[in-house]
Short mmCIF file of C-alpha atoms (C1' of nucleotides) in Angstrom, two decimals:
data_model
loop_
_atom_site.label_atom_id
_atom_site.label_comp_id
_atom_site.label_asym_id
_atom_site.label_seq_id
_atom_site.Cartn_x
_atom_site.Cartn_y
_atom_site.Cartn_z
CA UNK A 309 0.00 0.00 0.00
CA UNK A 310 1.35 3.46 -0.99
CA UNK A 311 1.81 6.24 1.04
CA UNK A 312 -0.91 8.06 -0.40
CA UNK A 313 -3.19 5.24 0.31
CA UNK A 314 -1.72 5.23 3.81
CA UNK A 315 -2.43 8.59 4.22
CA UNK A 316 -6.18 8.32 3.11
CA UNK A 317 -7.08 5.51 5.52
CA UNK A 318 -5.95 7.77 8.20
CA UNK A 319 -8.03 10.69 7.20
CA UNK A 320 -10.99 8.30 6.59
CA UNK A 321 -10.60 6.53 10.18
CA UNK A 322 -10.14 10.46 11.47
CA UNK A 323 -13.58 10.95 9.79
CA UNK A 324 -14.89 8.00 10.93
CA UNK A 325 -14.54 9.15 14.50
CA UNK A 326 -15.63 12.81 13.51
CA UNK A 327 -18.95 11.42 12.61
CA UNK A 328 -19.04 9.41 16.20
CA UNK A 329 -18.14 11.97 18.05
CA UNK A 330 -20.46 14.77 16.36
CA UNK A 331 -23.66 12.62 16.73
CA UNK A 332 -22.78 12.57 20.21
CA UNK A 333 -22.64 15.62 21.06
CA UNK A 334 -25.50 16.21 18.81
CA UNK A 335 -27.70 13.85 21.13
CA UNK A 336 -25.89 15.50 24.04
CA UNK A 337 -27.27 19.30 23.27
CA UNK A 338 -30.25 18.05 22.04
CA UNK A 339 -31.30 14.37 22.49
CA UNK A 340 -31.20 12.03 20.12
CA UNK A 341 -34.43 12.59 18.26
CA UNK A 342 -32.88 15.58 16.83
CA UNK A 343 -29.85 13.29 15.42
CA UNK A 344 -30.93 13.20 12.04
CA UNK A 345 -28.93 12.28 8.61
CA UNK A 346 -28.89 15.22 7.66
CA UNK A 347 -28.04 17.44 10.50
CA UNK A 348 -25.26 15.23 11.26
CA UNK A 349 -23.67 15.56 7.72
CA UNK A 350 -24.24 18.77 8.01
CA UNK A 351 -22.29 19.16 11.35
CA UNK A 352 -19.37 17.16 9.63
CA UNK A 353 -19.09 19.24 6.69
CA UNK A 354 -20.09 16.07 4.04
CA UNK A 355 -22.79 15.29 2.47
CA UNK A 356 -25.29 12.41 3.47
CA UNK A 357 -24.03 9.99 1.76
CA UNK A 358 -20.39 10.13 3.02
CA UNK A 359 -22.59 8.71 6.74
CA UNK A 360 -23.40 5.70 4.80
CA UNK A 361 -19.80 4.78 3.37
CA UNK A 362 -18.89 4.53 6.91
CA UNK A 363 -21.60 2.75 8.37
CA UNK A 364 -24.42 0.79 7.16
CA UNK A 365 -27.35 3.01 8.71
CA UNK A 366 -27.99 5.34 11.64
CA UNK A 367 -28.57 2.42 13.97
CA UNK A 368 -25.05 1.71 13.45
CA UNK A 369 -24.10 5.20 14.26
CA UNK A 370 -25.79 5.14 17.53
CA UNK A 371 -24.38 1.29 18.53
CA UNK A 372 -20.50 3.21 17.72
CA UNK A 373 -21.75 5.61 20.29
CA UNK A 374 -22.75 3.19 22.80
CA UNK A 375 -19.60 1.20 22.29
CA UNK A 376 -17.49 4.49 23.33
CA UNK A 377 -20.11 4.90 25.86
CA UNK A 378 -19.02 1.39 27.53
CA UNK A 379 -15.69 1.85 27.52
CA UNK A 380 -16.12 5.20 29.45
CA UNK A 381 -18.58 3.54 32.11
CA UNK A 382 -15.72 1.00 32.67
CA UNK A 383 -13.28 3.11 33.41
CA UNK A 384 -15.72 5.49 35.78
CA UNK A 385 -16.51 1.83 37.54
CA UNK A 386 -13.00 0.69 37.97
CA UNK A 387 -12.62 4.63 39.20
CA UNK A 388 -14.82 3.91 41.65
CA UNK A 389 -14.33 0.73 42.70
CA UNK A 390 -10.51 1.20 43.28
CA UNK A 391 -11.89 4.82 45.00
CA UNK A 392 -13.91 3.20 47.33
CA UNK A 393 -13.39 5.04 50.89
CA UNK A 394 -13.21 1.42 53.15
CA UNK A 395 -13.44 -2.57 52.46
CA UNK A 396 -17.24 -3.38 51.96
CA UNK A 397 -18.25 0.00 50.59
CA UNK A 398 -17.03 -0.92 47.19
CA UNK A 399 -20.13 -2.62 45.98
CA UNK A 400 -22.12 1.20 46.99
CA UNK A 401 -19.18 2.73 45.62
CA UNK A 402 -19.58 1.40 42.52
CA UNK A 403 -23.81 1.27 42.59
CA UNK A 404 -23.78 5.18 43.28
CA UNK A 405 -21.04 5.78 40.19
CA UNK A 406 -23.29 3.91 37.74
CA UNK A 407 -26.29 6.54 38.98
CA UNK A 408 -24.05 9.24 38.25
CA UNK A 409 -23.06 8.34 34.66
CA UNK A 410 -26.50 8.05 33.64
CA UNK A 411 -27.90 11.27 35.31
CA UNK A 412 -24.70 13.09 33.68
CA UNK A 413 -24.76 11.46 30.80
CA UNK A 414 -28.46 10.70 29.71
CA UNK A 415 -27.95 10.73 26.01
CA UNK A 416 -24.64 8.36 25.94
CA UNK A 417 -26.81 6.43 28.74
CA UNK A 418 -29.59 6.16 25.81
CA UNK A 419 -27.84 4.74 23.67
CA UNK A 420 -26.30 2.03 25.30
CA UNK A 421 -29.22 0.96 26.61
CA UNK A 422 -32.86 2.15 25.44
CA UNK A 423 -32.00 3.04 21.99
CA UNK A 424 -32.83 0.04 19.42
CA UNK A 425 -28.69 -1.06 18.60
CA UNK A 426 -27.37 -4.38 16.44
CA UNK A 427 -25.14 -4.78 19.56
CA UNK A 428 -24.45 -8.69 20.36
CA UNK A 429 -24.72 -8.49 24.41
CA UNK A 430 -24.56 -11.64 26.70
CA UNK A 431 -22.31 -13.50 23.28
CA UNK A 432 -19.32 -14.51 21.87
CA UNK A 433 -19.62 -11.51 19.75
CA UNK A 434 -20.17 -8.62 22.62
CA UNK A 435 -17.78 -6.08 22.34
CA UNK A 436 -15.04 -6.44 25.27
CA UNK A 437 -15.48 -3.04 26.76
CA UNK A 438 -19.44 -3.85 27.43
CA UNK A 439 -17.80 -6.82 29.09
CA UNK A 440 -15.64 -4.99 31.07
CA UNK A 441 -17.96 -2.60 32.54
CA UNK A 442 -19.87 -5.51 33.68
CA UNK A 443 -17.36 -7.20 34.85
CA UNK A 444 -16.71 -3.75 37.55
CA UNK A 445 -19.73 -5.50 38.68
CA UNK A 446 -19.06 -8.98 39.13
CA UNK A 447 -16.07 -8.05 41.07
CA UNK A 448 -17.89 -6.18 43.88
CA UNK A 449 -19.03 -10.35 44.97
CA UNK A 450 -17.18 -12.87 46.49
CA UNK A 451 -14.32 -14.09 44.03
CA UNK A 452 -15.76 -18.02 45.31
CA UNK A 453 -19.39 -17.42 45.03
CA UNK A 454 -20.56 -19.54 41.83
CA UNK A 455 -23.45 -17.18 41.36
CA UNK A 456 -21.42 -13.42 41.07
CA UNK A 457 -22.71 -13.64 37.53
CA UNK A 458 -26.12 -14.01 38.75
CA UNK A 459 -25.83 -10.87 41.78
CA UNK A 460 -23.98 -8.53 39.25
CA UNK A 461 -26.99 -8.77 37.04
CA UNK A 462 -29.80 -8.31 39.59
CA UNK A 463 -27.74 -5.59 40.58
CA UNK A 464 -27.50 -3.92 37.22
CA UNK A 465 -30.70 -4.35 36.82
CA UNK A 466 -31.75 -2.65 40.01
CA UNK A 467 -29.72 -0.03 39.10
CA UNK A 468 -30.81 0.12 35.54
CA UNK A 469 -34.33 0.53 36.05
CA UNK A 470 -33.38 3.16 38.93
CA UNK A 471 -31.82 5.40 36.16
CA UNK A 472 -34.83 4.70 33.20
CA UNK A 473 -37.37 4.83 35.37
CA UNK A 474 -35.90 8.75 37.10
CA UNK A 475 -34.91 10.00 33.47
CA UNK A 476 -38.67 9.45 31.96
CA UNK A 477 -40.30 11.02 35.11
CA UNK A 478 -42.04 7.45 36.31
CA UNK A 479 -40.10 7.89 39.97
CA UNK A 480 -39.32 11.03 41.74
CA UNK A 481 -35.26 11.55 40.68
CA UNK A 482 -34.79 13.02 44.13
CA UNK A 483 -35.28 9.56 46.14
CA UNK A 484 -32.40 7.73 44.21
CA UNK A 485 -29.82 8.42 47.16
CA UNK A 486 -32.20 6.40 49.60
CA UNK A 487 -32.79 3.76 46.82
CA UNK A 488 -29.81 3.23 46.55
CA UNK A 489 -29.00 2.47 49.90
CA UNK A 490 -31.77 0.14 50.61
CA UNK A 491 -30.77 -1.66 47.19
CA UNK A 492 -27.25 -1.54 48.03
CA UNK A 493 -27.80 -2.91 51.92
CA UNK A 494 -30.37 -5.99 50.45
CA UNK A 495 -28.14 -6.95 47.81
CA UNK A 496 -24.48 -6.67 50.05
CA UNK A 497 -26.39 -9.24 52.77
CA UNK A 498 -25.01 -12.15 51.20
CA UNK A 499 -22.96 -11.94 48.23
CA UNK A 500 -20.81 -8.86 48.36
CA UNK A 501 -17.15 -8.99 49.00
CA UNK A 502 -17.48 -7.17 52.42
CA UNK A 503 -14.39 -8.91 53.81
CA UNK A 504 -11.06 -8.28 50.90
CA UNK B 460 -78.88 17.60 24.67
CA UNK B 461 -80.98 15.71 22.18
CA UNK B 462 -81.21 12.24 21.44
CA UNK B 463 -79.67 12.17 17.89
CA UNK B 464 -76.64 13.67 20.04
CA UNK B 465 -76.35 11.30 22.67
CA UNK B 466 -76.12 8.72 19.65
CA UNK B 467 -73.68 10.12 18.59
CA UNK B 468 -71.73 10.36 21.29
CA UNK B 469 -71.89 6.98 21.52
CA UNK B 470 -70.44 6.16 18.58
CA UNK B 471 -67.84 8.63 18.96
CA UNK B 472 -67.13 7.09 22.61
CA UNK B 473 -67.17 3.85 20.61
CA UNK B 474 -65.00 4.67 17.82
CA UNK B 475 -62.52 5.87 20.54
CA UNK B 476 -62.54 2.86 22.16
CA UNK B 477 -62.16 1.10 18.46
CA UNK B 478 -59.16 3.27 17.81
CA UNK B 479 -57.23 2.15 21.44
CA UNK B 480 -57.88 -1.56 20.44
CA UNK B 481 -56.51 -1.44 16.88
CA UNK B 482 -53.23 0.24 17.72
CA UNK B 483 -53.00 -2.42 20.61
CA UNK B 484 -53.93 -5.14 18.97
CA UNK B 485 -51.36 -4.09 15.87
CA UNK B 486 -48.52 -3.28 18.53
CA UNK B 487 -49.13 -6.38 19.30
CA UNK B 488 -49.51 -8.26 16.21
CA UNK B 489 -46.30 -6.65 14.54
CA UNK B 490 -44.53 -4.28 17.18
CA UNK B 491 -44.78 -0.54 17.67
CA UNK B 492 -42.98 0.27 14.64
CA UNK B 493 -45.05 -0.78 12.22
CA UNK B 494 -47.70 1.39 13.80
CA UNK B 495 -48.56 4.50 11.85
CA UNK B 496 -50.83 6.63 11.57
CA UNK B 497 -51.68 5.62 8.00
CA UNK B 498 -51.84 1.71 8.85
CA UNK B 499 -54.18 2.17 12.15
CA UNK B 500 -56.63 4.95 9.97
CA UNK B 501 -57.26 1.97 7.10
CA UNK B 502 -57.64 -0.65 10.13
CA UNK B 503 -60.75 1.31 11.52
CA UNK B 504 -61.46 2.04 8.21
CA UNK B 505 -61.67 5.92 8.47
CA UNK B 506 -59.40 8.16 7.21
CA UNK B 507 -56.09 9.50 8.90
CA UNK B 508 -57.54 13.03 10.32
CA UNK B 509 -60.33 11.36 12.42
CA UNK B 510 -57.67 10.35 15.08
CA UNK B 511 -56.52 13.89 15.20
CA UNK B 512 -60.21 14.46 16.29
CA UNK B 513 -59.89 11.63 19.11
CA UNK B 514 -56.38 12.44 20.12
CA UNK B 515 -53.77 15.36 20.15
CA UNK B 516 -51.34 13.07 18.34
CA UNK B 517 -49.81 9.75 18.22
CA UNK B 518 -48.50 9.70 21.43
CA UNK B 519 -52.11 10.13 23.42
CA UNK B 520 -53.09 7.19 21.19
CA UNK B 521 -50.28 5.47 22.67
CA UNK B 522 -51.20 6.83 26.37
CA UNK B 523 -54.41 5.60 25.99
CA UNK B 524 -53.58 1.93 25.03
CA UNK B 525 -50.64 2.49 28.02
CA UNK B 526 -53.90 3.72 30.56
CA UNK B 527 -55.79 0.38 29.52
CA UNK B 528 -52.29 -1.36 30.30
CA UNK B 529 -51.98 -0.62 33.68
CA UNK B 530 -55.69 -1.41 34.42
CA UNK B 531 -54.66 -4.80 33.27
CA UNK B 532 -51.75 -4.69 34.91
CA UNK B 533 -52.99 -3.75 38.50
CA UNK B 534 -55.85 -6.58 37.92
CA UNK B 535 -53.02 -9.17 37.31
CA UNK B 536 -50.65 -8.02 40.01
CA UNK B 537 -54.14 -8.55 42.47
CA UNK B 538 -55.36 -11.60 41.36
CA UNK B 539 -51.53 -13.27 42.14
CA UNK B 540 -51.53 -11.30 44.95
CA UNK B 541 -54.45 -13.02 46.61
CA UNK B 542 -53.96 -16.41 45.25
CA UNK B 543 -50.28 -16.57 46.88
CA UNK B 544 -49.68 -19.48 48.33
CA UNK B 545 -48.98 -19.27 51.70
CA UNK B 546 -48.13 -16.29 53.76
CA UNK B 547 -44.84 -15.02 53.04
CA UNK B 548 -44.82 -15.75 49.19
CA UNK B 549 -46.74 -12.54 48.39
CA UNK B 550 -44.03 -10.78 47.50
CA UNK B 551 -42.71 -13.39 44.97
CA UNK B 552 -45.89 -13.80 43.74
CA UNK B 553 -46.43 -10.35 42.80
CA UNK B 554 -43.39 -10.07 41.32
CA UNK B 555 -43.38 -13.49 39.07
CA UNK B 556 -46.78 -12.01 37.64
CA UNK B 557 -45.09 -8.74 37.31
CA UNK B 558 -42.60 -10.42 35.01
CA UNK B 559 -44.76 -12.93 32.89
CA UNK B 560 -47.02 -9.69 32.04
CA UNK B 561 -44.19 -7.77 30.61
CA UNK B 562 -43.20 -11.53 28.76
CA UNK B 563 -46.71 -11.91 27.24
CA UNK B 564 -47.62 -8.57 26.94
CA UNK B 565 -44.22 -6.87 25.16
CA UNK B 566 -46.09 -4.52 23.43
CA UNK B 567 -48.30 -3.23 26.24
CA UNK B 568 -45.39 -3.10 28.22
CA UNK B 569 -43.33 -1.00 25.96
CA UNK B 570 -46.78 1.64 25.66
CA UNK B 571 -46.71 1.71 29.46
CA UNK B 572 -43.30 1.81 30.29
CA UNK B 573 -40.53 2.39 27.78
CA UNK B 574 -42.20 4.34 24.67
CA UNK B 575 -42.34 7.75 25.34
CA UNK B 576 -46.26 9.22 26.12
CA UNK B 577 -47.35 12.50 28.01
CA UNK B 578 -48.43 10.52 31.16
CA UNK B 579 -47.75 12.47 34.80
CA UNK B 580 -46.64 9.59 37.03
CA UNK B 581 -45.40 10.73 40.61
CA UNK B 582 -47.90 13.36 40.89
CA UNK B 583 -51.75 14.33 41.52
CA UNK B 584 -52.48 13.77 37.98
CA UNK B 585 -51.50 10.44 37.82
CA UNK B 586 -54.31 8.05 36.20
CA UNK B 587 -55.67 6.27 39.48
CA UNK B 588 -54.98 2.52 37.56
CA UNK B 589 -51.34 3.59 37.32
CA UNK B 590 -51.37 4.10 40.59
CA UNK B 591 -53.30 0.60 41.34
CA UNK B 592 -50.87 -1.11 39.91
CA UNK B 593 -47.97 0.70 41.79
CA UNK B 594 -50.07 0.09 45.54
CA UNK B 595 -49.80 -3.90 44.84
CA UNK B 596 -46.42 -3.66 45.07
CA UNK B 597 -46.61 -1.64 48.22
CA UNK B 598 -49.53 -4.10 49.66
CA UNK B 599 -46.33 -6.30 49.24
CA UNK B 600 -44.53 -4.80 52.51
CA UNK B 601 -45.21 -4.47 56.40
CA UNK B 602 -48.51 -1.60 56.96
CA UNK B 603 -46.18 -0.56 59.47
CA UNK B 604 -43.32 0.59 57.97
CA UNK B 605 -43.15 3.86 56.97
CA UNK B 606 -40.66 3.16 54.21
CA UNK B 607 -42.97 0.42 51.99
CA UNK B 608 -43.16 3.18 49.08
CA UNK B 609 -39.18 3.16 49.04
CA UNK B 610 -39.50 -0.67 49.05
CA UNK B 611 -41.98 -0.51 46.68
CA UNK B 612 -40.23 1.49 44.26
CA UNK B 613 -37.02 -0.10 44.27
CA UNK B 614 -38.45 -3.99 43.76
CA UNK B 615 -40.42 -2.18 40.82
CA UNK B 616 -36.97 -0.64 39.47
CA UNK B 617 -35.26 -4.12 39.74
CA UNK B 618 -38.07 -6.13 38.21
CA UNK B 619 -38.19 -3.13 35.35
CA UNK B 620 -34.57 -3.60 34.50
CA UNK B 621 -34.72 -7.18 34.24
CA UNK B 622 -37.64 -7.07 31.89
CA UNK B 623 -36.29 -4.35 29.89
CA UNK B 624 -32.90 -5.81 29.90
CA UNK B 625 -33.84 -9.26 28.90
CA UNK B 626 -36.63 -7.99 26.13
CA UNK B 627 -33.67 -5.95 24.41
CA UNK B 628 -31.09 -9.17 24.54
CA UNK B 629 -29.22 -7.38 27.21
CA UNK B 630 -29.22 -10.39 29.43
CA UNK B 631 -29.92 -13.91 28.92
CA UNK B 632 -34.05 -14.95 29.09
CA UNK B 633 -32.99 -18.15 30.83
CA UNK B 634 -31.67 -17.11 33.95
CA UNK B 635 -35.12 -15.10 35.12
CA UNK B 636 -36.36 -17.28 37.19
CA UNK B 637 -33.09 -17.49 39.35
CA UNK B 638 -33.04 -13.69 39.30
CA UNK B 639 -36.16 -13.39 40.74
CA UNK B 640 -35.64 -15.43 43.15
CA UNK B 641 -32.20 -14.13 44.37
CA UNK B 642 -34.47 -10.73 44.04
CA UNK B 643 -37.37 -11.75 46.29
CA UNK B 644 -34.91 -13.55 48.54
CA UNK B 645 -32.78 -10.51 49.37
CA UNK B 646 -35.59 -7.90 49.18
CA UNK B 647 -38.04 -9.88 51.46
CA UNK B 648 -35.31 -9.71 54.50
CA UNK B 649 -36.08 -6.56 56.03
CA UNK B 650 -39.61 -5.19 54.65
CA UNK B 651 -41.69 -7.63 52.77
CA UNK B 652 -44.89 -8.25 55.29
CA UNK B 653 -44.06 -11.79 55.79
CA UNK B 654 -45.78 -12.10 58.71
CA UNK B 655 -49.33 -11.15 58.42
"C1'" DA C 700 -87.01 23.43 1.43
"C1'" DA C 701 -83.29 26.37 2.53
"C1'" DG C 702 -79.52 27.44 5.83
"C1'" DG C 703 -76.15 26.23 8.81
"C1'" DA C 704 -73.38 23.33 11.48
"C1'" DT C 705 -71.17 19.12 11.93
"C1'" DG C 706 -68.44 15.57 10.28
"C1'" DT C 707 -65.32 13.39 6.90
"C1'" DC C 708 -62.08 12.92 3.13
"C1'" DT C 709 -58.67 14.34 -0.42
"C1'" DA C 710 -54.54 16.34 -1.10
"C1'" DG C 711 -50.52 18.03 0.43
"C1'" DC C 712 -46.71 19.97 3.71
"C1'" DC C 713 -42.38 19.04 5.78
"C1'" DC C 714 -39.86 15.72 7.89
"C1'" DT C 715 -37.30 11.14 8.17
"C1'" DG C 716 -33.73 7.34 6.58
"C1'" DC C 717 -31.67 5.95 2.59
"C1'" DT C 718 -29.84 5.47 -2.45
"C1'" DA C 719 -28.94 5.88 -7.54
"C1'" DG C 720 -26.30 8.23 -10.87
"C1'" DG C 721 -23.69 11.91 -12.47
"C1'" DA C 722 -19.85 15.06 -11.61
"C1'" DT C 723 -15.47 15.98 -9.72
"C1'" DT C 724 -11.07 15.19 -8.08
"C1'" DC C 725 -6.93 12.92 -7.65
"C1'" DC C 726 -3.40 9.25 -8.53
"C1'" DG C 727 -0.44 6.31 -11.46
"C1'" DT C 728 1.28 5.72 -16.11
"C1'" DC C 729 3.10 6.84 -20.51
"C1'" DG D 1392 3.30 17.12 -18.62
"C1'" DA D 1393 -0.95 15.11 -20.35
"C1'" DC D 1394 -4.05 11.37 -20.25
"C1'" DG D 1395 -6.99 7.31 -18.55
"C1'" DG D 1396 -8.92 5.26 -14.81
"C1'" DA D 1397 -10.38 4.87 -10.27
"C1'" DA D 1398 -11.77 6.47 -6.11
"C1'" DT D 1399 -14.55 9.99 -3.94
"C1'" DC D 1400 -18.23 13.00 -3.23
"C1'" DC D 1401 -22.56 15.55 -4.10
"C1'" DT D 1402 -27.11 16.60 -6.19
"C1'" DA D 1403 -31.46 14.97 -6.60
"C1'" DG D 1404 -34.91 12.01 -5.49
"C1'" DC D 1405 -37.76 7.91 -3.43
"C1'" DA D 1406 -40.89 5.94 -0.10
"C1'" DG D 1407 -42.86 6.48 4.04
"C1'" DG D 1408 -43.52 9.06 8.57
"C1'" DG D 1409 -46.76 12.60 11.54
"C1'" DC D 1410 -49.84 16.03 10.88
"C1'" DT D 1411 -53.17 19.73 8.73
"C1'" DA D 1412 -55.76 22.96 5.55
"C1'" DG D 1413 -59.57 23.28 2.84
"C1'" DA D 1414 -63.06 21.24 -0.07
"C1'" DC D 1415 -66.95 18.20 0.07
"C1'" DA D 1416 -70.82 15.84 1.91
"C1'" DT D 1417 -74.16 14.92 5.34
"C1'" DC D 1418 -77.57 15.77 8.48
"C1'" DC D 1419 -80.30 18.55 11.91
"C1'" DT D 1420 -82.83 22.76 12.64
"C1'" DT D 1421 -85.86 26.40 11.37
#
DNA sequence: AAGGATGTCTAGCCCTGCTAGGATTCCGTC
DNA sequence: GACGGAATCCTAGCAGGGCTAGACATCCTT
């Protein structure tokens, strides 16, 4: 491959990223019915059509959101996990960060997880850093417990339908902190790693 | 008011009621994507501006089926409410029927809790079956305790999530049953009215 | 029977996601 | 340096979405 052609794949992955990072702000300012086609070409200085030699629709534009979206809540889990003031608070620790990406962050929180995506989830084919954010949760359980798979989704979950449930106005956002602490104390009864 | 017009007002009532059903029953046939305005205006066989004369838009169409939803709803949460068992298994009853409604009923589900609609929840305005439904969960915990609504909400989050989550592939369809029970099981420790 | 009000439909607006085909630009070759 | 070919990009347009204005018809009242 040529230098030239070198140099085009760059510019074309630097697009590529352009377009990810525009309809994300896009959705950020304004929510994501107001990502359309042609407002996002617009914002990117291309035409329409340029979207579509990058990905196959919009779907797949929102799913390239998501994905940075995952990696982001991994690292704001680990944050908090490896944060986490004393031994036994990391499972709250960690509970209370998730709350705060997805009241901060309601549009990337969308699209990870309400938004229609062709993500592969609980599959060979899921995308390692949705596996590593929920993985921050399996590791607030026992490392022996058989059934840390089985807590860390109950507990996502719990926590999910906390954040959907507060962003669409079906429960009062300003009970989450107390919510959170009677989910937390249930759930840390037997499974959490209170004694590392 | 004369009798020609209370005839009519029937039929208008009627036709209301005729418009609800066939956007339910095509929700449910072929999911809420496929229904438009166009499609649900030939399946009453009028034409597309008589909904505008029923409802502000689409979304009070979608309201309305969401209203009739919860009616159901609250019904179903009751009737495996009082048929529970034996004292003590309320609370898992409740839920398990919680669950299979949002399994049989994805559609309905999706009007009442995931599809955006102009419904006031937490508030004075909220539709009284909404609020039916949301008082069998609280039934669910001690008359005494002054913190049922918390419990209430949170065991309504968790079950939320794991519907939501497992309807959109986000987690595995299998493992519900274990879920709810490691749900019910840690929940029904401090709270759940076990004892009356 | 004429007038008026009510109800309904046809036609169309502007939006959406998406695509075909022509025009342009740029690279490698002679 | 000029040309042929290929890669790239844009203009224009399609089908279908929610919604509405204005014409048409229907029916009750006087």
């Amino acid at each position: 491959m040529s230098a030239v052609n070198e140099r085009r794949e760059r510019e074309r992955a630097h697009r590529h990223q352009l377009i990810i990072t525009a309809a994300r702000e896009l959705a950020e300012a304004e929510g994501w019915e107001a990502v359309t086609t042609r407002r996002l070409a617009e914002r990117v200085e291309y035409s329409q059509p340029v979207l579509y030699s990058h990905f196959t629709g919009k779907d797949a534009i929102v799913s390239a959101v998501a994905i940075d979206g995952f990696s982001e809540l991994a690292a704001h889990l680990r944050r908090a996990r490896q944060a986490a003031p004393e031994q036994g608070q990391t499972l709250r620790a960690v509970c209370r960060a998730y709350l705060n990406f997805a009241v901060e962050r309601p549009a990337l929180y969308q699209a990870m997880f309400v938004l229609h995506t062709d993500l592969k989830f609980a599959s060979a084919e899921t995308p390692p850093p949705l596996r590593a954010a929920f993985d921050e949760f399996v590791s607030c359980f026992r490392p022996d417990s058989q059934r840390r798979e089985l807590f860390a989704e109950v507990t996502w979950s719990a926590l999910h339908g906390m954040a959907v449930l507060s962003d669409s106005g079906r429960i009062l956002p300003d009970g989450q902190e107390e919510r959170l602490d009677f989910l937390v104390t249930q759930i840390a009864d037997s499974g959490a790693s209170r004694d590392d």
